[in-house]
XYZ file of C-alpha atoms in Angstrom:
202
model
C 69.062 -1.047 -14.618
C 66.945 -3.515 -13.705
C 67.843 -3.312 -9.972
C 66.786 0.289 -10.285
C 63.718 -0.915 -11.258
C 63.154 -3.251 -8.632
C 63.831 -0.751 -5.791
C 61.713 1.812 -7.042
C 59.323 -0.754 -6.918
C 60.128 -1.788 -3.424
C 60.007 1.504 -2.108
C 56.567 1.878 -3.704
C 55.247 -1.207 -2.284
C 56.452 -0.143 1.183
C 55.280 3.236 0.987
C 51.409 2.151 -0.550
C 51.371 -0.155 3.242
C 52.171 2.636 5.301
C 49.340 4.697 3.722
C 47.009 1.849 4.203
C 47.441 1.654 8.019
C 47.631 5.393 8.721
C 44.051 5.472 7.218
C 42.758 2.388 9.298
C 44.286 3.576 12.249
C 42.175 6.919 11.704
C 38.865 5.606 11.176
C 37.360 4.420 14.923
C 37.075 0.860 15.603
C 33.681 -0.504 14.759
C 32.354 2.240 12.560
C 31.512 2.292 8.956
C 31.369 4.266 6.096
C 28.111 5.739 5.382
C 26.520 5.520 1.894
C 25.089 8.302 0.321
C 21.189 7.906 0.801
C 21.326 5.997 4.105
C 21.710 8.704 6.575
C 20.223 8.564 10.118
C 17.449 10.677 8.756
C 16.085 8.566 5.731
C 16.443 5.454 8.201
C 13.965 7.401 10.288
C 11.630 8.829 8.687
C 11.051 5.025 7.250
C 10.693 4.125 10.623
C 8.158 6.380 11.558
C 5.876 5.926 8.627
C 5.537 2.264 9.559
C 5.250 3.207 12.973
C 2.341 5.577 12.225
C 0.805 2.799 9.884
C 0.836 -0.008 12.079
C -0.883 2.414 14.782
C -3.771 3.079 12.670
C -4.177 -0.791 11.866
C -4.133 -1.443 15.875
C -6.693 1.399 16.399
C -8.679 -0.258 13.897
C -8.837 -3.627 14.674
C -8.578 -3.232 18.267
C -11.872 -3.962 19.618
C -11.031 -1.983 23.140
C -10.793 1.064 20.874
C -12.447 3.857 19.450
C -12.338 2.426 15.864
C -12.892 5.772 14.449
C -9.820 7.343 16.791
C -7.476 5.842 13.343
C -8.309 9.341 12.345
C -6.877 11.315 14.730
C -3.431 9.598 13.487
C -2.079 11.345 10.525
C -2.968 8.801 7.397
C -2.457 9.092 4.022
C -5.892 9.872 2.154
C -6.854 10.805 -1.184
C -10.034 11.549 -2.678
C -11.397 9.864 -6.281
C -13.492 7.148 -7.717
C -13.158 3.586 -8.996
C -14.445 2.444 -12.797
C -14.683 -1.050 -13.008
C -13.140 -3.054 -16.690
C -17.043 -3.654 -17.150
C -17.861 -0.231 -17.591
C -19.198 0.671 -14.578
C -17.970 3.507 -11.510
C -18.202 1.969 -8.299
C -21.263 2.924 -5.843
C -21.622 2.939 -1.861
C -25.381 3.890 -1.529
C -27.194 5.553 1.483
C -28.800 2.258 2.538
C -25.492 0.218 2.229
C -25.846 -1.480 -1.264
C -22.900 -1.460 -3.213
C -23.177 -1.772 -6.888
C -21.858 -0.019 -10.214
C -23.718 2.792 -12.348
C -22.824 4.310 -15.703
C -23.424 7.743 -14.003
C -20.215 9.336 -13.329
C -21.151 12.129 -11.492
C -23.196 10.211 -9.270
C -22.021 11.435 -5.701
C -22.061 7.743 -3.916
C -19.414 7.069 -6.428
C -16.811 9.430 -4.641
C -14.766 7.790 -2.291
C -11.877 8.355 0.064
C -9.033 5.940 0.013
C -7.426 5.917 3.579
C -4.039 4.131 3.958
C -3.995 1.933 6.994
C -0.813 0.486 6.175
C 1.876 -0.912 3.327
C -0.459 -1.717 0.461
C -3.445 -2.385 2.682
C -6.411 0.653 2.435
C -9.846 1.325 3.075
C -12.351 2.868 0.733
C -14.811 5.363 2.466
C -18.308 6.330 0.755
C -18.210 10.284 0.676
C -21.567 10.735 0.377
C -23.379 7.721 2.338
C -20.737 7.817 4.955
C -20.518 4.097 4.713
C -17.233 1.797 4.163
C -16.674 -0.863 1.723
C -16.820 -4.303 3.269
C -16.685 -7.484 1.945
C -19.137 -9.813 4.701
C -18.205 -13.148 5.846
C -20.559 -14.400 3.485
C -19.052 -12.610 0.597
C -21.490 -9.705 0.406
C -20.136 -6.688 -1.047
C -21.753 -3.618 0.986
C -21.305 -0.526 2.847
C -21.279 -0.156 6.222
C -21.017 2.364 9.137
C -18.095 0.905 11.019
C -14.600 0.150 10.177
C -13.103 -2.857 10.908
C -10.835 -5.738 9.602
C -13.464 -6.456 6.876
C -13.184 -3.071 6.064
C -9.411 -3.213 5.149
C -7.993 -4.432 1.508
C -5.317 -5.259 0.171
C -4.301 -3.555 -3.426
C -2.463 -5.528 -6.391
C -1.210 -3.563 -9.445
C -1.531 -6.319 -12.002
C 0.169 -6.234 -15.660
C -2.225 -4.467 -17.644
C -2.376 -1.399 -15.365
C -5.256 -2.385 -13.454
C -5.514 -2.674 -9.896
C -7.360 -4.850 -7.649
C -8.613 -5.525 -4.528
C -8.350 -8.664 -2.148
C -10.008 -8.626 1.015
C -7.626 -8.583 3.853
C -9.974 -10.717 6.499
C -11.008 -13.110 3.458
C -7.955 -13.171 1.176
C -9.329 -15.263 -1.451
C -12.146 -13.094 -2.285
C -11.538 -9.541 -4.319
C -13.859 -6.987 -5.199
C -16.321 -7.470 -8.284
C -18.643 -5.886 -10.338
C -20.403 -7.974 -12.672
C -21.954 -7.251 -16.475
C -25.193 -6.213 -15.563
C -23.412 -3.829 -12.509
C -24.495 -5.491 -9.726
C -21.692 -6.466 -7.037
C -20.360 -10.270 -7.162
C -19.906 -12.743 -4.365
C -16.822 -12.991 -3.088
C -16.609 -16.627 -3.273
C -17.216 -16.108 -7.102
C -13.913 -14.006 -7.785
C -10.953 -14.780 -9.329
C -7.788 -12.466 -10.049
C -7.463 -11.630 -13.800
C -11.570 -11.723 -13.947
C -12.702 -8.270 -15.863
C -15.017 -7.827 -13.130
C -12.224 -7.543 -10.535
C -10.222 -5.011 -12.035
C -10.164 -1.324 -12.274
C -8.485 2.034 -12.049
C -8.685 4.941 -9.968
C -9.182 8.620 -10.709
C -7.794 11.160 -8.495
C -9.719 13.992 -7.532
């Protein structure tokens, strides 16, 4: 009996090998088994929306370009408004003053948020036509032109608010203080109430 058993298991053994290389001598040398979710496709169309993001951050820092040409590349944008912890919606003004109000409605408070690459974005006034900058002296404003003081970088911090470093100056966020008026850079610190808030899609 028990040699029965032992060359049943033999022949088992032998016969599991020659399955084993008839399937590796079917698959091509040098290829590999594809995973579901990593086709060819996804791989590019990852590629291509990094491609198309760093070519709107070139266009826009380039200073041998058209800074407004970044438009002409297809960006992600959306449309909404940003309400500070401290109770205030954040303004761009006609004459480039930035600075919260308790009026919701107001239309300086409507802003476009253009993607200009992964986690980076620019905030446009609708109404004033102006951009939110942080200066090189830590002046929160608006102004005309895009460039790399334009651009920010977004943080999504614990308690569901977001906020905003500057991507030139990467110390300083953006701030509205108590009595609505826009802080200094230099004066910002993560975690402060007057650096966070959320958005509102339109």
């Amino acid at each position: 009996m028990y040699k029965v058993v032992l060359t049943n298991g033999l022949w088992w053994l032998l016969l599991s090998i020659i399955v084993t290389i008839t399937i590796c001598e079917s698959v091509p040398e040098g290829s590999q088994r594809q995973r579901p979710g990593s086709g060819s496709d996804q791989d590019s169309e990852v590629e291509e929306t990094n491609d198309t993001e760093q070519e709107i951050y070139r266009r826009l820092t380039d200073p041998h370009v058209d800074k407004s040409s970044y438009k002409k590349v297809g960006a992600y944008l959306r449309t909404g408004k940003l309400f500070n912890r401290n109770g205030y919606v954040l303004r761009i003004n006609a004459d480039g003053t930035v600075d919260g109000t308790t009026e919701r409605n107001s239309p300086f408070a409507r802003l476009e948020f253009h993607s200009v690459g992964t986690g980076l974005l620019m905030m446009l006034g609708i109404a004033s036509q102006r951009y939110l900058s942080i200066s090189d002296k830590g002046r929160l404003q608006g102004v005309v032109e895009p460039s790399r003081n334009t651009v920010f970088r977004e943080v999504h911090e614990t308690n569901w608010y977001h906020s905003y470093f500057s991507y030139e100056h990467s110390r300083w966020l953006i701030g509205i203080k108590k009595n609505g008026r826009a802080k200094r850079g230099q004066l910002t610190r993560i975690g402060q109430k007057s650096t966070q808030f959320l958005i509102t899609y339109d």
